[in-house]
Each structure stands twice: as C-alpha cells, then as structure tokens.
XYZ file of C-alpha atoms in Angstrom:
437
model
C -219.748 -141.659 88.866
C -221.133 -144.495 86.544
C -220.679 -147.862 85.815
C -219.924 -149.892 82.744
C -220.191 -153.819 82.187
C -220.229 -156.061 79.195
C -219.672 -159.598 77.859
C -218.603 -160.722 74.245
C -218.748 -164.571 73.851
C -216.856 -166.889 71.526
C -218.205 -170.529 70.681
C -216.830 -172.646 73.175
C -220.272 -172.578 74.974
C -221.581 -175.027 71.857
C -219.410 -177.804 72.975
C -219.293 -180.292 76.074
C -215.874 -180.180 77.883
C -214.202 -182.712 79.995
C -215.720 -182.508 83.721
C -214.371 -185.818 84.747
C -211.757 -183.569 86.995
C -214.707 -183.046 89.245
C -215.161 -186.918 90.030
C -211.231 -187.121 90.932
C -211.473 -183.879 93.016
C -214.384 -185.097 95.105
C -212.682 -188.261 95.683
C -209.738 -186.626 97.166
C -211.853 -183.896 99.352
C -213.755 -186.844 100.805
C -210.724 -189.019 101.393
C -208.900 -185.925 103.139
C -212.138 -185.531 105.408
C -212.492 -189.282 106.295
C -209.212 -189.449 108.160
C -206.922 -187.365 110.025
C -204.882 -185.453 107.278
C -201.843 -183.230 107.246
C -201.687 -179.569 106.004
C -200.393 -180.631 102.721
C -203.403 -183.479 102.349
C -205.829 -180.431 103.058
C -204.083 -177.990 100.731
C -203.776 -180.458 97.764
C -207.454 -180.566 96.776
C -208.078 -176.843 97.522
C -205.195 -176.043 95.085
C -206.663 -178.405 92.451
C -209.830 -176.400 92.914
C -208.323 -173.424 92.565
C -206.561 -174.409 89.187
C -209.678 -175.364 87.730
C -211.569 -171.765 88.418
C -212.153 -171.159 84.809
C -213.779 -174.601 84.513
C -215.850 -173.904 87.416
C -216.824 -170.811 86.141
C -217.733 -171.799 82.523
C -220.882 -171.998 80.925
C -220.710 -175.949 80.330
C -220.461 -176.643 83.980
C -223.113 -174.349 84.591
C -225.514 -176.138 82.072
C -224.267 -179.589 83.385
C -225.493 -178.377 86.798
C -228.729 -177.455 85.523
C -229.450 -180.679 83.345
C -227.968 -183.248 85.769
C -228.930 -183.370 89.321
C -226.221 -186.223 90.257
C -223.540 -183.874 88.846
C -224.796 -180.907 91.049
C -224.955 -183.288 94.122
C -221.245 -183.722 93.640
C -220.475 -179.968 93.664
C -222.230 -179.733 96.867
C -220.461 -182.490 98.508
C -217.268 -180.547 97.475
C -218.637 -177.453 99.268
C -219.647 -179.825 102.275
C -215.772 -181.147 102.319
C -214.590 -177.485 102.495
C -216.912 -176.751 105.521
C -215.084 -179.933 107.264
C -211.591 -178.717 106.352
C -212.391 -175.156 107.780
C -213.718 -177.085 110.891
C -210.708 -179.168 111.252
C -208.247 -176.248 110.495
C -210.216 -174.113 113.253
C -209.520 -176.983 115.637
C -205.840 -177.292 114.699
C -205.542 -173.292 115.455
C -207.336 -173.395 118.832
C -204.640 -175.902 119.746
C -201.935 -173.692 118.740
C -200.480 -175.358 115.507
C -198.912 -173.529 112.707
C -200.969 -170.715 112.689
C -199.635 -169.159 109.256
C -199.889 -172.359 107.448
C -203.589 -172.650 108.897
C -204.343 -169.257 108.028
C -203.171 -169.702 104.253
C -205.356 -172.678 103.974
C -208.223 -171.621 105.599
C -208.409 -168.284 103.388
C -208.070 -170.732 100.404
C -210.794 -173.105 101.596
C -213.125 -169.924 102.404
C -212.902 -168.433 98.863
C -213.392 -171.664 97.053
C -216.581 -172.378 99.447
C -217.790 -168.762 98.708
C -217.271 -169.256 94.917
C -219.087 -172.510 94.760
C -222.226 -171.561 96.668
C -222.835 -167.849 95.828
C -220.961 -167.585 92.055
C -221.836 -171.269 90.961
C -224.479 -172.662 92.466
C -226.161 -169.237 93.270
C -225.688 -168.277 89.645
C -227.663 -171.074 88.354
C -230.705 -170.253 90.170
C -230.337 -166.641 89.158
C -230.008 -167.254 85.565
C -232.795 -169.949 85.803
C -235.005 -167.270 87.246
C -234.674 -165.156 84.142
C -235.891 -167.857 81.747
C -239.494 -169.018 82.180
C -240.288 -172.593 81.942
C -242.962 -171.984 79.410
C -240.389 -170.497 77.065
C -237.953 -173.045 77.116
C -237.585 -174.997 73.625
C -236.101 -178.562 74.798
C -234.290 -178.817 71.202
C -232.442 -175.501 71.752
C -232.455 -175.446 75.294
C -228.665 -175.054 75.583
C -228.747 -171.705 73.413
C -231.190 -170.285 75.596
C -229.534 -171.316 78.738
C -226.340 -169.615 77.475
C -228.274 -166.625 76.705
C -229.683 -166.345 80.432
C -226.241 -167.197 81.899
C -224.558 -164.397 79.872
C -227.240 -161.810 80.762
C -227.181 -162.747 84.328
C -223.130 -162.518 84.428
C -223.535 -158.769 83.145
C -226.595 -157.672 85.476
C -224.573 -159.076 88.333
C -221.730 -157.089 87.364
C -224.095 -154.031 87.415
C -225.373 -155.063 90.725
C -222.002 -154.547 92.046
C -221.367 -151.243 89.964
C -224.359 -149.464 91.323
C -222.783 -148.275 94.134
C -221.493 -145.849 91.568
C -224.526 -144.579 90.437
C -228.112 -145.921 90.217
C -230.385 -143.160 88.988
C -230.753 -145.131 85.773
C -229.609 -148.382 83.936
C -229.640 -149.918 80.652
C -228.480 -152.980 78.788
C -228.229 -154.026 75.225
C -228.284 -157.695 74.450
C -227.138 -158.514 70.751
C -227.560 -162.064 69.317
C -226.037 -163.109 66.093
C -227.969 -165.640 64.130
C -226.252 -167.655 61.384
C -229.178 -168.824 59.605
C -231.672 -166.308 58.014
C -234.037 -169.002 57.729
C -234.696 -168.700 61.471
C -235.920 -164.900 61.007
C -239.633 -165.800 60.853
C -239.340 -166.956 64.202
C -238.615 -163.687 65.920
C -238.790 -161.042 63.377
C -242.110 -158.794 63.045
C -241.196 -156.842 59.798
C -240.737 -157.387 56.487
C -237.827 -154.699 56.307
C -234.531 -156.069 55.709
C -232.679 -153.005 57.379
C -233.362 -152.138 59.884
C -236.262 -153.749 61.651
C -237.369 -151.853 64.710
C -239.867 -152.223 67.718
C -240.258 -150.192 70.711
C -242.514 -149.925 73.950
C -242.591 -148.590 77.353
C -244.157 -150.520 79.929
C -244.159 -150.447 83.937
C -241.329 -147.546 83.651
C -239.043 -149.908 81.536
C -238.520 -148.791 77.826
C -237.702 -151.915 75.723
C -236.771 -151.983 72.164
C -235.883 -154.554 69.412
C -233.992 -153.893 66.294
C -232.623 -156.272 63.459
C -229.912 -156.231 60.848
C -229.281 -158.450 58.148
C -225.769 -158.871 57.534
C -223.682 -160.680 54.624
C -223.219 -164.549 54.774
C -226.830 -165.494 55.851
C -226.373 -163.806 59.129
C -229.146 -161.743 61.122
C -228.324 -159.317 64.282
C -231.120 -159.042 66.557
C -230.499 -156.356 69.527
C -232.770 -156.168 72.699
C -232.160 -152.808 74.622
C -233.847 -152.356 78.033
C -233.745 -148.992 79.997
C -235.000 -147.871 83.460
C -234.843 -144.468 85.328
C -235.524 -143.746 88.865
C -235.497 -140.408 90.418
C -235.217 -142.095 93.793
C -234.759 -145.799 94.177
C -232.669 -148.253 96.308
C -230.057 -150.477 95.232
C -230.921 -153.433 92.918
C -234.179 -151.714 91.954
C -232.974 -151.137 88.272
C -231.643 -154.337 87.849
C -234.478 -155.898 89.329
C -236.659 -154.043 86.718
C -234.450 -154.980 83.954
C -234.621 -158.655 84.996
C -238.547 -158.467 85.133
C -238.517 -157.099 81.334
C -235.941 -159.970 80.277
C -237.990 -162.638 82.008
C -241.279 -161.685 80.240
C -239.830 -161.142 76.861
C -241.137 -164.001 74.917
C -239.380 -162.477 71.575
C -236.087 -162.369 73.144
C -236.251 -165.834 74.131
C -237.490 -167.196 70.954
C -234.769 -165.446 69.274
C -232.185 -167.006 71.778
C -232.994 -170.345 70.755
C -231.428 -169.623 67.447
C -228.088 -167.952 68.803
C -224.640 -168.527 67.707
C -223.023 -165.674 69.724
C -223.868 -163.075 72.271
C -222.550 -159.499 72.751
C -223.755 -157.484 75.777
C -223.304 -153.992 76.856
C -224.706 -152.379 80.128
C -224.388 -149.198 81.880
C -225.633 -147.765 85.421
C -225.680 -143.986 85.696
C -225.490 -141.247 87.858
C -226.723 -138.270 86.157
C -224.202 -135.265 85.727
C -225.109 -133.928 82.087
C -228.626 -134.381 81.388
C -231.749 -134.998 83.656
C -232.505 -138.363 85.106
C -235.066 -139.770 82.208
C -235.509 -142.887 79.867
C -234.355 -140.728 76.744
C -230.805 -140.086 78.943
C -230.332 -143.818 79.784
C -227.183 -145.308 78.060
C -226.498 -147.209 75.686
C -227.451 -144.258 73.383
C -227.676 -144.642 69.692
C -226.870 -142.615 66.723
C -230.359 -141.722 65.778
C -230.921 -137.893 64.490
C -233.926 -135.906 64.831
C -236.538 -135.140 62.280
C -233.964 -135.180 59.395
C -231.764 -138.292 58.869
C -228.305 -139.015 57.305
C -228.800 -141.738 54.579
C -225.201 -142.316 53.883
C -224.662 -143.462 57.549
C -227.620 -145.275 58.114
C -225.660 -148.447 58.879
C -224.008 -146.580 61.912
C -227.341 -145.433 63.416
C -227.787 -148.420 65.565
C -224.185 -148.473 67.169
C -224.563 -148.048 70.912
C -222.447 -146.232 73.265
C -221.951 -145.992 76.793
C -220.005 -143.323 78.806
C -218.216 -142.741 82.378
C -217.240 -139.333 82.679
C -217.918 -136.282 80.910
C -217.541 -134.844 77.357
C -216.454 -131.505 78.392
C -216.575 -130.111 74.738
C -219.991 -131.604 74.163
C -221.752 -128.299 73.052
C -218.837 -127.624 70.454
C -218.986 -130.683 68.886
C -222.964 -130.720 68.789
C -222.541 -127.111 66.984
C -219.609 -128.167 64.879
C -220.595 -131.786 63.673
C -224.562 -131.855 63.979
C -225.999 -128.389 63.683
C -223.259 -127.460 61.301
C -224.282 -130.076 59.225
C -227.648 -129.451 59.136
C -228.757 -132.104 61.549
C -230.206 -132.046 64.967
C -230.338 -134.265 68.134
C -233.693 -135.148 69.857
C -234.278 -132.242 72.571
C -235.478 -134.782 74.864
C -232.216 -136.517 74.876
C -229.893 -133.946 77.135
C -226.875 -136.509 78.155
C -223.659 -135.550 76.751
C -223.139 -139.421 75.887
C -225.469 -138.640 73.015
C -222.515 -137.124 71.015
C -220.565 -140.263 70.737
C -222.512 -142.535 68.392
C -223.575 -139.262 66.722
C -220.090 -138.206 65.991
C -218.859 -141.443 65.193
C -221.890 -141.303 62.378
C -221.374 -137.954 61.093
C -217.704 -136.853 62.239
C -215.591 -139.837 61.092
C -214.512 -141.450 57.516
C -216.693 -144.246 56.811
C -214.292 -145.733 54.396
C -211.960 -146.279 57.683
C -211.629 -149.510 59.821
C -214.016 -149.018 63.093
C -211.266 -149.131 65.366
C -209.707 -146.072 63.422
C -213.268 -144.370 63.272
C -213.548 -144.910 67.177
C -209.939 -143.584 67.793
C -210.801 -140.464 65.696
C -213.725 -139.981 67.756
C -211.973 -140.103 71.214
C -209.212 -137.674 69.793
C -212.173 -135.391 69.028
C -213.501 -135.536 72.799
C -212.304 -133.831 75.638
C -212.505 -134.589 79.145
C -211.867 -137.548 81.337
C -213.991 -140.464 79.840
C -214.220 -144.403 79.559
C -216.490 -145.119 76.625
C -217.610 -148.566 74.913
C -218.919 -149.251 71.646
C -221.167 -152.090 70.436
C -221.800 -152.115 66.873
C -224.190 -154.222 64.996
C -221.990 -154.889 62.118
C -219.221 -156.133 64.120
C -221.032 -158.702 66.397
C -217.553 -160.516 67.890
C -216.062 -157.009 69.045
C -216.524 -154.342 71.665
C -214.511 -151.140 71.212
C -213.088 -149.810 74.409
C -211.306 -146.371 75.080
C -210.125 -144.558 78.094
C -208.861 -140.944 77.985
C -207.694 -138.658 80.856
C -207.594 -139.322 84.468
C -210.100 -140.754 86.751
C -211.972 -143.250 84.602
C -211.131 -147.098 84.400
C -211.696 -150.124 82.434
C -210.835 -153.833 83.004
C -211.286 -156.674 80.778
C -211.415 -160.219 81.990
C -210.655 -163.612 80.252
C -213.387 -166.398 80.604
C -213.464 -169.698 78.976
C -216.578 -168.529 77.051
C -215.241 -165.048 75.934
C -214.465 -161.724 77.345
C -215.984 -159.545 80.419
C -215.483 -156.199 81.191
C -216.166 -153.683 84.052
C -215.307 -150.344 84.870
C -214.200 -151.480 88.263
C -212.155 -154.546 89.005
C -214.517 -155.556 91.740
C -216.946 -156.256 89.020
C -214.677 -159.064 87.692
C -213.115 -160.574 90.939
C -215.410 -163.329 91.223
C -215.621 -164.185 87.813
C -212.083 -164.285 86.484
C -208.461 -164.950 87.613
C -207.058 -163.084 84.418
C -207.897 -159.334 84.179
C -206.254 -156.605 82.147
C -206.751 -152.799 82.593
C -206.410 -149.994 80.357
C -203.576 -147.757 81.089
C -204.870 -144.564 82.464
C -203.087 -141.119 81.704
C -203.065 -137.614 82.449
C -202.978 -136.868 78.909
C -203.773 -138.843 75.581
C -205.527 -142.180 76.266
C -205.841 -145.755 75.257
C -208.074 -148.089 73.067
C -208.590 -151.751 72.885
C -210.586 -153.693 70.817
C -212.085 -157.185 72.231
C -212.338 -159.667 69.444
C -213.866 -163.127 70.447
C -213.571 -164.624 66.953
C -210.171 -165.616 68.261
C -210.256 -165.832 71.885
C -206.580 -165.681 72.317
C -206.672 -162.260 70.646
C-alpha cells in the first residue's frame, strides 16, 4: 500500500482575478444574520459560497489573503456569519421546525465553515511556514508564494495518504524558467545538460538537477527523500517541509518560475528494503556504464503503487541483456519503470506512446505516474489491473492528482478517476498548457 500525489500548474496564477464577489457575499451573510431570516434567506448565501468553491480554493485568493489584511478580515467575517447561521438553525431545530431542511442547510454551512477555516485560512499559515521571510524577494513574491502554495497542497495530500504507507516518502518539485538569463541566480554548474547536486543531511536526501530546453527555457527539479524504519504519521512530511524551508536555492529559483510540476509518493515497502535509495520518485540512472543515446530520459521520474510482478524478467532482458546494470543499493521494483522507459521503448515515438509501451510490458496491479523534464506541462498517468486507483481533480490553477479520492475531496469539486479493469489498463496524460484538456 502506497500513496501518490501530484500537481501541474497552468498560468492562471500570474493574473489577478475578480474577487469582488466576496464583498457582495459578505453583505448578504451579515444581512441574513442581523435580522430574523427564513430558511431561504439562510440557504442563499451558502449556496453562492459553494458555487464559488473554485475561486475560494484558488491561488489568487490565497495570495490576496497573505497581502491584504482587510480582505482576510472579510473572509473571517464570513466564517463568523456561518457560525451564527448554525446557531440559529440549532435553535429552530430544538423547537421542532422543518428538521430535514435544517439538516440540509446545517450540513452545507458546516462544510463551508470547515473549508474556510481549515483549507483556506489554515492553508495560508501552512504555506507561509514553508517560506522564510529572509528568502522572500519583494519583486518576485507572487511567484515564490505560488511555489509554496503548490508544494504545500501536494504535501497536504501526502499527509492524508500516509495511512496507506509511511516508511518513506519523496517529492519532486519541477520549476519551468522561461528566461535563461536567470540561470546564474540558481545554477551552480557551467554544464548545459545536466547540472546536478546531491546531499544527505539530517536523514533527508536532497538533490537538484537542471536541464536546458529549447526556446530559452530551463527546467530546475528539486527532489527530497526521507526514510524511517520506525515513525509516526506526519514525520516524513515534517522532515520534507523542513528541507524545503531551509533550501535557499529552491526559493531563489522560485522567484523566476513560469510553471510548477510536482510529483510525490508515500511508500509502504513491499519490494525492496526501507532506505533512501528505494524512495520514490525513482529515476533512470544506470550503474557504472551509461547509455549515451538516452541521456535525455535519465532524469524522467516515476512513482509506483503496486508491484511489477515481472520485475526480474524485465531487468534480465532489458537491462542486463543489453550490458547495463542497476545500482545494487536500489532494490525497489519501481526502478525498472524509468530504466525500461529509457532502454526498452523507442525514443523516436511520442512520450505517451512510450509510456503505454512500458505499461504493456509490465505485469501486475499497478498505478504509475511519470514526470519528465522535457515535458514540463505534463504528467503521465497509467493504471493496470485491479486494486489500484488514480484520481485527477481540476483546479483554477491546474490539475491535482491523488491515488485516493479523499486526497482531493477538500480541494476540488471536479474529480475524474482512471477506469480500473481486471485486464488491460488505462492511460491519461495531464496537460496544463490548455487547462480545458
């Protein structure tokens, strides 16, 4: 049992949206609370608030809450109005009024109150806690705050999924930089492809790799991994949050981002010991001898729920049979996914075709996601066999995914599942270049 989470952004985060609906809604709520109100009077502003769910969960509103204390107070006043409505409904219920109507309005009010206090205002504090004030660049704060908001959304998702496994966890944060002139702000190597840095500190493995793309673009990917033989719920994500908080290079890079792509995993070891080398996401690096023709795929990252039942056969035929090897410290069967994608599929084909060919060659019950630095606006998802699941939710700012629907329930009202099957499987490519895809 494992958990998968991810997010790929569009460009909506860059622009200010119309948030005047908050002022109108606040007037309606407080008007409702200032005098005796009918059931319809109490239900109407709640329905409007629910209709604005996507706006409520957007980064633009999140950023306004950080920068504008007056606006934050308005949202807090809406939550107080919801409390007053709940108190009124409780009093009416005690006097035996229409209990079915009271129950319906009360449930909606409770949902909205929780959403505002825990998922909106609470997320503001959690995301702010990821970014040290000393790292904030005033001229690029919006970009840095968006990076923090995106990372925290995915880590919150992993928090919920840890019940499916928590012996190790990993997250890959991929930033797209549109202007290479910014590269001197965050790169620490003169190599154009790839630039790499890796360290282990306080039990957390942190690595950075950069790739230059066409069109004056740079991809910078920050990967954090942690493994605990014995640990409590929340220990792994707390460790990753500390590493993110202290990563000055990540935040200096975030000041220049155009887009964010995040892939994360929490693991329950079934194949392979509990160790940092076995944490997901796994890459396509080979051991001792490299494959020059497929270097562009070496940094493709994969996460896996389930087991690759024919792992040994694939290693023997695709890896060892071609004179290559996998690092012996890596014993998770997930490692064969990026390696087979690199060595066993046709590099002339489109990535979605290669991804499908990989899945067709794997046996077992699998849920797999690929993040590729050469396709920064994409995440590649596949599910095969029974017993695994993947869900994709639509946000104003992009797409978010989780291997359990409860990972998305508080974030979106539009969710799609990959269809499961006893035989065969399904593949979905998330593309945020056009958010309607």
